[in-house]
mmCIF file with all atom_site columns, C-alpha atoms in Angstrom:
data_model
loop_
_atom_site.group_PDB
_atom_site.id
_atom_site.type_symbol
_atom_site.label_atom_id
_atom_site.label_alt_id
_atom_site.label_comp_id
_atom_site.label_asym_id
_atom_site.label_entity_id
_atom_site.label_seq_id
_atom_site.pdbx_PDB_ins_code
_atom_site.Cartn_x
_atom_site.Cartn_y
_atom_site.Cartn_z
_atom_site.occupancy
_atom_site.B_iso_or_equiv
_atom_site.pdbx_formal_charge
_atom_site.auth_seq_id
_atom_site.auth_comp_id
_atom_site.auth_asym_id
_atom_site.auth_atom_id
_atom_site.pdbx_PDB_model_num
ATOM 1   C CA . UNK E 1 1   ? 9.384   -5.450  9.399   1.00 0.00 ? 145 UNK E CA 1
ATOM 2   C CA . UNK E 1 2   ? 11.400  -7.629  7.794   1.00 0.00 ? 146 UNK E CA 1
ATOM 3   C CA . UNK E 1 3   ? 12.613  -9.023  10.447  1.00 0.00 ? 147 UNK E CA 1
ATOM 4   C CA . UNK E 1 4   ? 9.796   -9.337  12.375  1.00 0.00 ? 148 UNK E CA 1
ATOM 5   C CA . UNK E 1 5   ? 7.136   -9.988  10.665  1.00 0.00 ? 149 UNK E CA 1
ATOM 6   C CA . UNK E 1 6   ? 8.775   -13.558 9.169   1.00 0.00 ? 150 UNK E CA 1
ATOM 7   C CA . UNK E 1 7   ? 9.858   -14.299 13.217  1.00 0.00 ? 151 UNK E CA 1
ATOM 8   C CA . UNK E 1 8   ? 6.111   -13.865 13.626  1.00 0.00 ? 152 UNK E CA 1
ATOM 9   C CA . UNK E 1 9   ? 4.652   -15.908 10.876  1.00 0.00 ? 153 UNK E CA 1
ATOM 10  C CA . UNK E 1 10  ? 6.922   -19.028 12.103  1.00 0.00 ? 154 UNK E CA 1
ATOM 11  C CA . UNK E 1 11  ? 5.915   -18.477 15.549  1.00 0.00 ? 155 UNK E CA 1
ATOM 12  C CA . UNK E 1 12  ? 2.534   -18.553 14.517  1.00 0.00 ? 156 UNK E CA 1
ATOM 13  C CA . UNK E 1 13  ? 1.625   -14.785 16.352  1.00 0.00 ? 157 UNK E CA 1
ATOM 14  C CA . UNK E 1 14  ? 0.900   -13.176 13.169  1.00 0.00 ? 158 UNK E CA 1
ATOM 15  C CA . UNK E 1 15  ? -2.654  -13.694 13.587  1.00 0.00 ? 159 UNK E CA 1
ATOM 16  C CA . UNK E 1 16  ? -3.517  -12.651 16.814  1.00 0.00 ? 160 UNK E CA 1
ATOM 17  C CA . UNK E 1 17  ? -0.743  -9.112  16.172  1.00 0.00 ? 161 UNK E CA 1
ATOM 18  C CA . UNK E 1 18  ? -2.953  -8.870  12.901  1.00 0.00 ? 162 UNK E CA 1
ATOM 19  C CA . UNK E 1 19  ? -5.721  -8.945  15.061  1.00 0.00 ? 163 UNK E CA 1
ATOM 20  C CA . UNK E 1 20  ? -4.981  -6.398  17.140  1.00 0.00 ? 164 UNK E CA 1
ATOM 21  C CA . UNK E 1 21  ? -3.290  -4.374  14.435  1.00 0.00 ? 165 UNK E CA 1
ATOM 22  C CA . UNK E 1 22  ? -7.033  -4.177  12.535  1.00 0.00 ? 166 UNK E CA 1
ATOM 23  C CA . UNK E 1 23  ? -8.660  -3.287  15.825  1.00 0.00 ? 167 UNK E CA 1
ATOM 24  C CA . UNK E 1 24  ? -6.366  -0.130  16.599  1.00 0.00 ? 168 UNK E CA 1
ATOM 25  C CA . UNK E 1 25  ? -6.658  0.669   12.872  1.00 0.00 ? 169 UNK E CA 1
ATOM 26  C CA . UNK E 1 26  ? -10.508 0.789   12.907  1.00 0.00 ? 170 UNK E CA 1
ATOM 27  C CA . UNK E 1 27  ? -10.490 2.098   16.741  1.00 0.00 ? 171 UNK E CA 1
ATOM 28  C CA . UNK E 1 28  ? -8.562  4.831   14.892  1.00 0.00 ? 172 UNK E CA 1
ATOM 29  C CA . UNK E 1 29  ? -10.907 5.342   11.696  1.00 0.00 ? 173 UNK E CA 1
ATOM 30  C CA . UNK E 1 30  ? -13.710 5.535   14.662  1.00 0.00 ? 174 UNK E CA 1
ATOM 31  C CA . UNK E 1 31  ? -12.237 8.474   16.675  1.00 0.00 ? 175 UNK E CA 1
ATOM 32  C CA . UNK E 1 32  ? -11.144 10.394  13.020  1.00 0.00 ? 176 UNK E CA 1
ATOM 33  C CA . UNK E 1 33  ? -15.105 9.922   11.739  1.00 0.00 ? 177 UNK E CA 1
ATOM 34  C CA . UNK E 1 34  ? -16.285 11.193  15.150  1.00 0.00 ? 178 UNK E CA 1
ATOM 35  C CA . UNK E 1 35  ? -13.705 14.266  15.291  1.00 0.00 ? 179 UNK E CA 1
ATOM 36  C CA . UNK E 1 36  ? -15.519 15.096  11.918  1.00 0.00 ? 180 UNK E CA 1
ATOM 37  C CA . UNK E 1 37  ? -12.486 13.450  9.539   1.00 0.00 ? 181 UNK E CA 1
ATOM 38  C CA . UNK E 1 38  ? -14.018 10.537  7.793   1.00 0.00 ? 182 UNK E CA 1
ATOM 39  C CA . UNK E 1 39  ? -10.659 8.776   6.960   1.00 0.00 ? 183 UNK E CA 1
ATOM 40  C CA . UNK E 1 40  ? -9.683  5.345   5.570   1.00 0.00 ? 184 UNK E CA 1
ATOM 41  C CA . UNK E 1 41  ? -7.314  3.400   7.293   1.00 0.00 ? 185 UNK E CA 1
ATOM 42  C CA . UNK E 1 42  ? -5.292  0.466   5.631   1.00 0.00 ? 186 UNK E CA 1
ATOM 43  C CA . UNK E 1 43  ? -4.150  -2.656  6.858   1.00 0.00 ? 187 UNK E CA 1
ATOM 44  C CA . UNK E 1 44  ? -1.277  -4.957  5.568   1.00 0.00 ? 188 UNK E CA 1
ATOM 45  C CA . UNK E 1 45  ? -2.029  -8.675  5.796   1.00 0.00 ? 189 UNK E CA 1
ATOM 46  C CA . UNK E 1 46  ? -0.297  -11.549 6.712   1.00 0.00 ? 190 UNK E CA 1
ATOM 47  C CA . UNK E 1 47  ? -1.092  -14.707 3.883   1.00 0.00 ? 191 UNK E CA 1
ATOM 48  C CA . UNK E 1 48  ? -1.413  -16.850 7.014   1.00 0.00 ? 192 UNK E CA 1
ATOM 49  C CA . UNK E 1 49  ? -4.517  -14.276 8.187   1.00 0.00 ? 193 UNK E CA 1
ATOM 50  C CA . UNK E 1 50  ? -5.940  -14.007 4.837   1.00 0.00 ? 194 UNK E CA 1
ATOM 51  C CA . UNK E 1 51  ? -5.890  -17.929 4.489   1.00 0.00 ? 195 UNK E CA 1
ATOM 52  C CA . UNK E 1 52  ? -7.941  -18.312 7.871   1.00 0.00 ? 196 UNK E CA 1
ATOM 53  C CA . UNK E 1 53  ? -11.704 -19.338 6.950   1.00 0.00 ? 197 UNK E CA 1
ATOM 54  C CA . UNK E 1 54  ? -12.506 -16.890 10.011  1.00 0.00 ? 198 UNK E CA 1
ATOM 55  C CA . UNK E 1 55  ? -10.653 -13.607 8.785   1.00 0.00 ? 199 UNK E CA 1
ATOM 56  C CA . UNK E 1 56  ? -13.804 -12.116 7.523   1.00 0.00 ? 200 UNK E CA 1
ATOM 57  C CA . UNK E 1 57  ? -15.472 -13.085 10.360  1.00 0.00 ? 201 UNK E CA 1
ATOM 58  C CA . UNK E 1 58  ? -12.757 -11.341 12.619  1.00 0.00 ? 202 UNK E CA 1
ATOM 59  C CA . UNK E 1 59  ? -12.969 -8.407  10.487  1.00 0.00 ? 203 UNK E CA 1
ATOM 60  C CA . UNK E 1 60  ? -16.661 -8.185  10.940  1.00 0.00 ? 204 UNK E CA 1
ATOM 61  C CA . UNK E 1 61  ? -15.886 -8.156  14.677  1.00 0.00 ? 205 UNK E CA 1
ATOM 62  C CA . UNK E 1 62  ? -13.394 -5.602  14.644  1.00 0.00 ? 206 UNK E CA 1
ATOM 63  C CA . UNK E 1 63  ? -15.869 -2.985  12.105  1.00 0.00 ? 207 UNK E CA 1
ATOM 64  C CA . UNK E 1 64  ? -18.675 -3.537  14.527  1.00 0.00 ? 208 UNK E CA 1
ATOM 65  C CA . UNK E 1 65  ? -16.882 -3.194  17.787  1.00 0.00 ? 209 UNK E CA 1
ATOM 66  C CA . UNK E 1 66  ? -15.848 0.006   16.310  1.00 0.00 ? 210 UNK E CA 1
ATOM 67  C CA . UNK E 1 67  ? -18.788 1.249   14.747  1.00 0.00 ? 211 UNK E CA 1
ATOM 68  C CA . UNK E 1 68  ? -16.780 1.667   11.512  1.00 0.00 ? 212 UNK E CA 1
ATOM 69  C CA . UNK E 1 69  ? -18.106 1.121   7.787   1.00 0.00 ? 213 UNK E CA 1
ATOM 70  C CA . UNK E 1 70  ? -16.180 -1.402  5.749   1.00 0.00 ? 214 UNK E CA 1
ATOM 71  C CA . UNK E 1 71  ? -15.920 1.550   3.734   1.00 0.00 ? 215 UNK E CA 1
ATOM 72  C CA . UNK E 1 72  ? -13.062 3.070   6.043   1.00 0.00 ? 216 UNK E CA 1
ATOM 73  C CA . UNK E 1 73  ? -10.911 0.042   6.039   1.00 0.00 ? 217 UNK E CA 1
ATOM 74  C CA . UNK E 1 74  ? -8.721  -1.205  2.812   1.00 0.00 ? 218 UNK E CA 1
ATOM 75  C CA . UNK E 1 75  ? -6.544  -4.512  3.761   1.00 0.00 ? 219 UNK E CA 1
ATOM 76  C CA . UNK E 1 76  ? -3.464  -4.691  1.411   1.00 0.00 ? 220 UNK E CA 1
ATOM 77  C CA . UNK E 1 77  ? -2.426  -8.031  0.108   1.00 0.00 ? 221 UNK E CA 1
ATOM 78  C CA . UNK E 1 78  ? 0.550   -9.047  -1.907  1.00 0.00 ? 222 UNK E CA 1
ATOM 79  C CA . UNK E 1 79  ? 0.677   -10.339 -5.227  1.00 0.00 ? 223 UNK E CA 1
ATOM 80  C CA . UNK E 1 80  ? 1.996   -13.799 -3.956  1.00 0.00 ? 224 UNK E CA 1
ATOM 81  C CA . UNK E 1 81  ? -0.730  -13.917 -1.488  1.00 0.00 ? 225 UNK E CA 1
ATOM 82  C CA . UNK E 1 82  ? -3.018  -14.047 -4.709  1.00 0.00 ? 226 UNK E CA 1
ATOM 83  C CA . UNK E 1 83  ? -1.207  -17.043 -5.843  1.00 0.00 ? 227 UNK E CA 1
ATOM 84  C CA . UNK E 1 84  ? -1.042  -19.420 -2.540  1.00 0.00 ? 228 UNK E CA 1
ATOM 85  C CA . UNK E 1 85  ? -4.206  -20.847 -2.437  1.00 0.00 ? 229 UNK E CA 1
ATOM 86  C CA . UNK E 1 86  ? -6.563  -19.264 -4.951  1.00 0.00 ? 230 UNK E CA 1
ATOM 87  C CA . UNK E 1 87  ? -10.069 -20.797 -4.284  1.00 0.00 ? 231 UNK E CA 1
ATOM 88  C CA . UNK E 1 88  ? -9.680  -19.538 -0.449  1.00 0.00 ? 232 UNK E CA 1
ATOM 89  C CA . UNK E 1 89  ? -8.327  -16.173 -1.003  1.00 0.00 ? 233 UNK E CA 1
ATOM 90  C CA . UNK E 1 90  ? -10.967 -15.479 -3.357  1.00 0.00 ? 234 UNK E CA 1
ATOM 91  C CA . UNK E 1 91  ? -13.457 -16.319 -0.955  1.00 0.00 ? 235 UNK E CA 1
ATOM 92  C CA . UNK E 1 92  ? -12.245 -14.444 1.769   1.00 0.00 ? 236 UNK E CA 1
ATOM 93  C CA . UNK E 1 93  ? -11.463 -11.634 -0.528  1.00 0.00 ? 237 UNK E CA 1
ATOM 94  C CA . UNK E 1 94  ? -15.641 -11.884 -1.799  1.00 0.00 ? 238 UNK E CA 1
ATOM 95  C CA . UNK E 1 95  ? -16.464 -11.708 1.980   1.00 0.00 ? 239 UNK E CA 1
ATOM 96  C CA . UNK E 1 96  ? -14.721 -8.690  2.558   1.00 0.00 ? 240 UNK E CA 1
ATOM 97  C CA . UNK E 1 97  ? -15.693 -7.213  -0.221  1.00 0.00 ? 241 UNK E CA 1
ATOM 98  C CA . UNK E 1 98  ? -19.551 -8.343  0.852   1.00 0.00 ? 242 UNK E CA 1
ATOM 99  C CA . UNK E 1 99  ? -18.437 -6.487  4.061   1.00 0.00 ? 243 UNK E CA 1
ATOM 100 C CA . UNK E 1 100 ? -17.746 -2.972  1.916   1.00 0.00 ? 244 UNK E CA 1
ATOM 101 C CA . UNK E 1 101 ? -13.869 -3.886  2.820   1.00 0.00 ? 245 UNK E CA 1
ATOM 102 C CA . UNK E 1 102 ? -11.936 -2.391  -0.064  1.00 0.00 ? 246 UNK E CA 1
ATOM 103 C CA . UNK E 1 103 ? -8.782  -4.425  -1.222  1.00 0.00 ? 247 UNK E CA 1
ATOM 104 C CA . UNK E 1 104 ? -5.669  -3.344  -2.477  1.00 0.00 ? 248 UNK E CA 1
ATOM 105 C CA . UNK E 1 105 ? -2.422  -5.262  -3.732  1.00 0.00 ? 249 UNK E CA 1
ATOM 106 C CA . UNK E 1 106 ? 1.173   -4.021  -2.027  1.00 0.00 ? 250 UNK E CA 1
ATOM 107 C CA . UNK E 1 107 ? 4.290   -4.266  -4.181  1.00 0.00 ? 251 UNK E CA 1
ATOM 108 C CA . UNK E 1 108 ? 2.923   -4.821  -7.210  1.00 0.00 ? 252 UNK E CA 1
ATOM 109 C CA . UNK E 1 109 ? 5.117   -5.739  -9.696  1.00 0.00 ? 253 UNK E CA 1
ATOM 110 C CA . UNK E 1 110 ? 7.614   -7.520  -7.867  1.00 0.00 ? 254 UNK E CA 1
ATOM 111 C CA . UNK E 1 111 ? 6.071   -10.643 -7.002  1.00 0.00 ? 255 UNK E CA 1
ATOM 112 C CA . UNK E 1 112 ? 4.583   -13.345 -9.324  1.00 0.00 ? 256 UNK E CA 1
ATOM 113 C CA . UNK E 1 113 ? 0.793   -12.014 -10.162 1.00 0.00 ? 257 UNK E CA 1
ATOM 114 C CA . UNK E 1 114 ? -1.642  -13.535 -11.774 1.00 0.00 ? 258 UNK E CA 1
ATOM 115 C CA . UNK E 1 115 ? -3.098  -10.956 -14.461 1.00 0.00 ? 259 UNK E CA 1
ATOM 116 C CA . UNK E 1 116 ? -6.258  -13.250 -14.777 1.00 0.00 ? 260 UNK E CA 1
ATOM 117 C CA . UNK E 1 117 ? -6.485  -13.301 -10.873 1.00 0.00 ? 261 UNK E CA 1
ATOM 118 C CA . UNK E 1 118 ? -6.371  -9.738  -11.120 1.00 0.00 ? 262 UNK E CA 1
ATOM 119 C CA . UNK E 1 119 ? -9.280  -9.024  -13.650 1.00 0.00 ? 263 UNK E CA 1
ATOM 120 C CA . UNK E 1 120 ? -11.265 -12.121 -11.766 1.00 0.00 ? 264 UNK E CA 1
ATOM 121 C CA . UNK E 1 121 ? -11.107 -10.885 -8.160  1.00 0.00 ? 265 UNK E CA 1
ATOM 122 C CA . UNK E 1 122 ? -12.617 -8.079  -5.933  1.00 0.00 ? 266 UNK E CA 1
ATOM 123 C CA . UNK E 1 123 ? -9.366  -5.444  -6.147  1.00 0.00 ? 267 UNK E CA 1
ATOM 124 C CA . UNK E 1 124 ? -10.004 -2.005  -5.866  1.00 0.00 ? 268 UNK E CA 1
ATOM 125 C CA . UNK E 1 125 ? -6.591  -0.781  -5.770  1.00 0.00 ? 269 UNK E CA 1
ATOM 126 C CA . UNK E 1 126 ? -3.092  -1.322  -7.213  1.00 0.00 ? 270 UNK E CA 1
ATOM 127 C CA . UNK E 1 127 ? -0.092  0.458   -5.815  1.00 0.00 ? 271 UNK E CA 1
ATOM 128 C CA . UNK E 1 128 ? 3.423   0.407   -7.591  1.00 0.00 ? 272 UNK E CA 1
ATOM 129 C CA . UNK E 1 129 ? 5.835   -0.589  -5.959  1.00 0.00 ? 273 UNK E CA 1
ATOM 130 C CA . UNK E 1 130 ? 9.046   1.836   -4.374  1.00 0.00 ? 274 UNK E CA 1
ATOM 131 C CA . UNK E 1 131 ? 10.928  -0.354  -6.444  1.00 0.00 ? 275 UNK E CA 1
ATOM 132 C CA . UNK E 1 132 ? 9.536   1.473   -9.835  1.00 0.00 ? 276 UNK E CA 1
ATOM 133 C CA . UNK E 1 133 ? 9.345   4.994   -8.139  1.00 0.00 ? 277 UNK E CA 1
ATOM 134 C CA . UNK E 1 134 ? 13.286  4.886   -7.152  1.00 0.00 ? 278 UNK E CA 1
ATOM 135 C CA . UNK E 1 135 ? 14.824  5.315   -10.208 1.00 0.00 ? 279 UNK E CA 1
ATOM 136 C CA . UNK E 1 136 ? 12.844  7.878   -11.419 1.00 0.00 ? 280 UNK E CA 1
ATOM 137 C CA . UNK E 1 137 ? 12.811  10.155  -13.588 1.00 0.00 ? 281 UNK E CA 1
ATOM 138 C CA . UNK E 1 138 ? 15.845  9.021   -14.957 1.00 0.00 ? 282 UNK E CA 1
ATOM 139 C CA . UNK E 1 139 ? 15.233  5.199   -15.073 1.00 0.00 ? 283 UNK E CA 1
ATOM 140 C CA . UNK E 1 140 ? 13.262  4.895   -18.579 1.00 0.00 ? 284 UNK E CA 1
ATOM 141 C CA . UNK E 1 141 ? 12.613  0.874   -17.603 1.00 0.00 ? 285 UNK E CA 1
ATOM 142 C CA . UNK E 1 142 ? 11.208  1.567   -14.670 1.00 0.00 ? 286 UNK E CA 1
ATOM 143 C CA . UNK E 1 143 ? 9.183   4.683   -16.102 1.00 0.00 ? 287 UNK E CA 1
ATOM 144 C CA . UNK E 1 144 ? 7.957   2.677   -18.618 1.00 0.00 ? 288 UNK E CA 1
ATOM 145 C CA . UNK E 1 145 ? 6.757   -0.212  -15.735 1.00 0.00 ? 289 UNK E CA 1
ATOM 146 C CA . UNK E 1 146 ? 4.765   2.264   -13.935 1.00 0.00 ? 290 UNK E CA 1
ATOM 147 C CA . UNK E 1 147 ? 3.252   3.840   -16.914 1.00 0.00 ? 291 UNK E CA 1
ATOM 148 C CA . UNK E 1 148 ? 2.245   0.201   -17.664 1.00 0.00 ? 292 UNK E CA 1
ATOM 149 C CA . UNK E 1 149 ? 1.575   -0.546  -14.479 1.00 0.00 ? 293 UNK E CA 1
ATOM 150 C CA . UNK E 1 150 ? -0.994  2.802   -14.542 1.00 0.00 ? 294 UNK E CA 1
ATOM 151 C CA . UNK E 1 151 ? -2.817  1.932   -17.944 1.00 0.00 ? 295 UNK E CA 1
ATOM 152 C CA . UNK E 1 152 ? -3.548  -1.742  -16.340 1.00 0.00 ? 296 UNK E CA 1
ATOM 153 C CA . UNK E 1 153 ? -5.250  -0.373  -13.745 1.00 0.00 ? 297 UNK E CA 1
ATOM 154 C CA . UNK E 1 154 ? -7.019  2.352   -16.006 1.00 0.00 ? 298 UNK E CA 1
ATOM 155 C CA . UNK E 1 155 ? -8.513  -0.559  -18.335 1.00 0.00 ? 299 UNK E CA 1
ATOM 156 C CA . UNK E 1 156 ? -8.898  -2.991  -15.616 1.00 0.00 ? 300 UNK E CA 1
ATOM 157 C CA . UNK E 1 157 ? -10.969 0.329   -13.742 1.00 0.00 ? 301 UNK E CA 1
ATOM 158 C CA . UNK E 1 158 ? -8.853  -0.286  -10.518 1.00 0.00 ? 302 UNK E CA 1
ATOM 159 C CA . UNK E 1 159 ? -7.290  2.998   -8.911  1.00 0.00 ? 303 UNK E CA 1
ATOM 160 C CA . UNK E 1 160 ? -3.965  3.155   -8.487  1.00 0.00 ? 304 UNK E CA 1
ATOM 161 C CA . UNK E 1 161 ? -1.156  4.738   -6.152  1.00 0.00 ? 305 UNK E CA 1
ATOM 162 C CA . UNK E 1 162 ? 2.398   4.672   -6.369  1.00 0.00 ? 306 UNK E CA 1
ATOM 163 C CA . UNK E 1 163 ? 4.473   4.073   -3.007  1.00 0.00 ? 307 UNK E CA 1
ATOM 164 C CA . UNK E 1 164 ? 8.009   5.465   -2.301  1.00 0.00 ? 308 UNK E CA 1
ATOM 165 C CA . UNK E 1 165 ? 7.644   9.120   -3.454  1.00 0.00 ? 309 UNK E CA 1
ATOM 166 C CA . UNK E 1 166 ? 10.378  10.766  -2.191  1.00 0.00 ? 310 UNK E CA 1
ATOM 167 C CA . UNK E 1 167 ? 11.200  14.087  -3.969  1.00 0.00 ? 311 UNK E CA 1
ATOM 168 C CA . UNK E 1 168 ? 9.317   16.366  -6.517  1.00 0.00 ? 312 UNK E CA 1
ATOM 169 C CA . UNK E 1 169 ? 11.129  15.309  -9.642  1.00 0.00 ? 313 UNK E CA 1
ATOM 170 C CA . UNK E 1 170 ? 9.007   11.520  -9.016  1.00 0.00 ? 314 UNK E CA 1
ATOM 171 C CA . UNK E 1 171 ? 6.156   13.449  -8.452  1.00 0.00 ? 315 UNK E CA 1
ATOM 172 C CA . UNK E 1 172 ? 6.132   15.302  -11.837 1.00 0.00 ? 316 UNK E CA 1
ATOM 173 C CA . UNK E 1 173 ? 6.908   11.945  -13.292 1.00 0.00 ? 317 UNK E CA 1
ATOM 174 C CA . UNK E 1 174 ? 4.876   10.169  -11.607 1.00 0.00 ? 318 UNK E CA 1
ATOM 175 C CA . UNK E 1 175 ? 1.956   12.962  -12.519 1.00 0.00 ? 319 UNK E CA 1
ATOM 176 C CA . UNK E 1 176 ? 3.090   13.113  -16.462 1.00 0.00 ? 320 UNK E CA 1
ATOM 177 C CA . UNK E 1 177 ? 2.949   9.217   -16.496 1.00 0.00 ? 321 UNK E CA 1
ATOM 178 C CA . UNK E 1 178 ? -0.583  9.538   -15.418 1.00 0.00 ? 322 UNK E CA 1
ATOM 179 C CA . UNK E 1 179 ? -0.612  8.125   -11.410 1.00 0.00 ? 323 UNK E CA 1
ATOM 180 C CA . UNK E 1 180 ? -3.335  9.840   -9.860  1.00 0.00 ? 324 UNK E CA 1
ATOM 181 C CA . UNK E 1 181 ? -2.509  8.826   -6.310  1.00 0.00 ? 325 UNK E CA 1
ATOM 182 C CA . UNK E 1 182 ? 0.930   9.084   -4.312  1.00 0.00 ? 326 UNK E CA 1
ATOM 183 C CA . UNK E 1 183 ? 2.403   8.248   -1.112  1.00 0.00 ? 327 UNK E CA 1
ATOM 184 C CA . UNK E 1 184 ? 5.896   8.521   0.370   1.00 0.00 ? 328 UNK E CA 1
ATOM 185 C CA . UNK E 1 185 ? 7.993   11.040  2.848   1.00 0.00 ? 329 UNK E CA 1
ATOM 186 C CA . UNK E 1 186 ? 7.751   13.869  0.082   1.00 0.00 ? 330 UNK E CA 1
ATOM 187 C CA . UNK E 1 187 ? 4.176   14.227  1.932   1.00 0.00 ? 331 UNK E CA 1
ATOM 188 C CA . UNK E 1 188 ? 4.806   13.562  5.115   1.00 0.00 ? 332 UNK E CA 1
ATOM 189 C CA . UNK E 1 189 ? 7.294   11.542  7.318   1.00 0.00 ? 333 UNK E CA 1
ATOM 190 C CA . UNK E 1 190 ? 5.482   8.442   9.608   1.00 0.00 ? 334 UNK E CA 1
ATOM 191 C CA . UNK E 1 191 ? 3.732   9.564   12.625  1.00 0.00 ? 335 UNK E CA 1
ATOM 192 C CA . UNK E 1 192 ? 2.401   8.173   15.334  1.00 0.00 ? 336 UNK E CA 1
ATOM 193 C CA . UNK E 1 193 ? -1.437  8.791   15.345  1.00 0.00 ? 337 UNK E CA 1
ATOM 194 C CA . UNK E 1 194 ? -1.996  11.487  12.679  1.00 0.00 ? 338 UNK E CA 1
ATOM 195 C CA . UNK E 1 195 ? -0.675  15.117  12.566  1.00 0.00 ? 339 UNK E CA 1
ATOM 196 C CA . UNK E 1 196 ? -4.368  16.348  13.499  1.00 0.00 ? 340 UNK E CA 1
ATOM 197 C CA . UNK E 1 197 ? -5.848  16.796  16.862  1.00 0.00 ? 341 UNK E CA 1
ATOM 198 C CA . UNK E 1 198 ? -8.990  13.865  17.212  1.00 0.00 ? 342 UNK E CA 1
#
C-alpha cells in the first residue's frame, strides 16, 4: 500500500479503485446482513476522494445499490486529510454523516491534527496508531500517548480502538490503559472474505 496507493493518487485512479473498493465493501456488508450477521465494514479514503464535491453522492450510490444502511459503513480518514482543505472536508464529512456514514480517523497521532477540528467535526471514532501499540508494555512514552490518546476520546465522547495488537502483553496494556476496542493479528490474521460461511 505504500507503494501503490501514492502510484495511484498521481495517476489520478484513486478515485475510480476507491470507487470500486466502497462498492465490494458494502456488496459485502449486504450479503453478511442477509446471512443474518449485521456487520460494519470500513473503508480507507484517499484525500483526493474525500475532496471530490461528489463523494457523498457516490457513497449514496454505492449504500443504495446495495441495500445497505449508512450505519454498516465507517470511511477512515487521516489526520492530514482533516487539515488539506477544511471547509470541504467538513462538508463532505456533514454529508456522510447526514447519510448515517460513521467516520473514523486512521493513524492518529502521527500526523498533524487539528484538536479543534476534532471537537468541531462529525468523528465517531479514533484509532491509535501501531506506532503507540509497538512498544508496549514496556515503552512508558508511548503508554502514556495512548492513555492520552484514550481519555481524549473519552471527554471528546468519540470511541476509540487501538490498531497493531499483536500479542497479549499489549492487550493487557492496552485493557489497563482503558482502550475498549482492539484490532491486530493477535485476533485474527487478514482474510479474504471473512472466516464465516455467508
Amino acid at each position: 500500500p505504500d507503494r501503490f496507493i501514492p502510484l495511484a493518487e498521481a495517476l489520478r485512479l484513486i478515485v475510480p479503485i476507491g470507487t470500486w473498493v466502497l462498492g465490494e465493501a458494502v456488496r459485502a456488508a449486504r450479503r453478511w446482513q442477509a446471512a443474518g450477521r449485521e456487520l460494519p465494514v470500513s473503508v480507507n479514503l484517499s484525500s483526493l476522494q474525500l475532496r471530490d464535491a461528489r463523494f457523498a453522492e457516490t457513497v449514496q450510490a454505492a449504500l443504495t445499490e446495495a441495500g445497505v444502511p449508512g450505519r454498516l459503513l465507517e470511511v477512515e480518514i487521516t489526520e492530514r486529510m482533516l487539515m488539506d482543505d477544511t471547509d470541504a472536508v467538513r462538508a463532505t464529512l456533514a454529508q456522510l454523516h447526514a447519510l448515517g456514514v460513521r467516520v473514523a480517523i486512521d493513524d492518529f497521532g502521527t500526523g498533524y491534527s487539528s484538536l479543534g477540528a476534532l471537537n468541531q467535526l462529525p468523528i465517531d471514532r479514533i484509532k491509535i496508531d501501531r506506532s503507540f501499540v509497538r512498544g508496549l508494555p514496556q515503552h512508558a512514552g508511548n503508554a502514556a500517548i495512548a492513555r492520552a490518546i484514550v481519555m481524549l476520546a473519552a471527554s471528546l465522547g468519540r470511541e476509540v480502538i487501538a490498531e497493531g495488537v499483536e500479542n497479549e502483553a499489549q492487550r493487557e496494556c492496552l485493557v489497563a490503559l482503558g482502550c475498549p476496542q482492539l484490532q491486530g493479528l493477535l485476533f485474527g490474521a487478514p482474510t479474504e472474505g471473512a472466516p464465516f460461511p455467508t
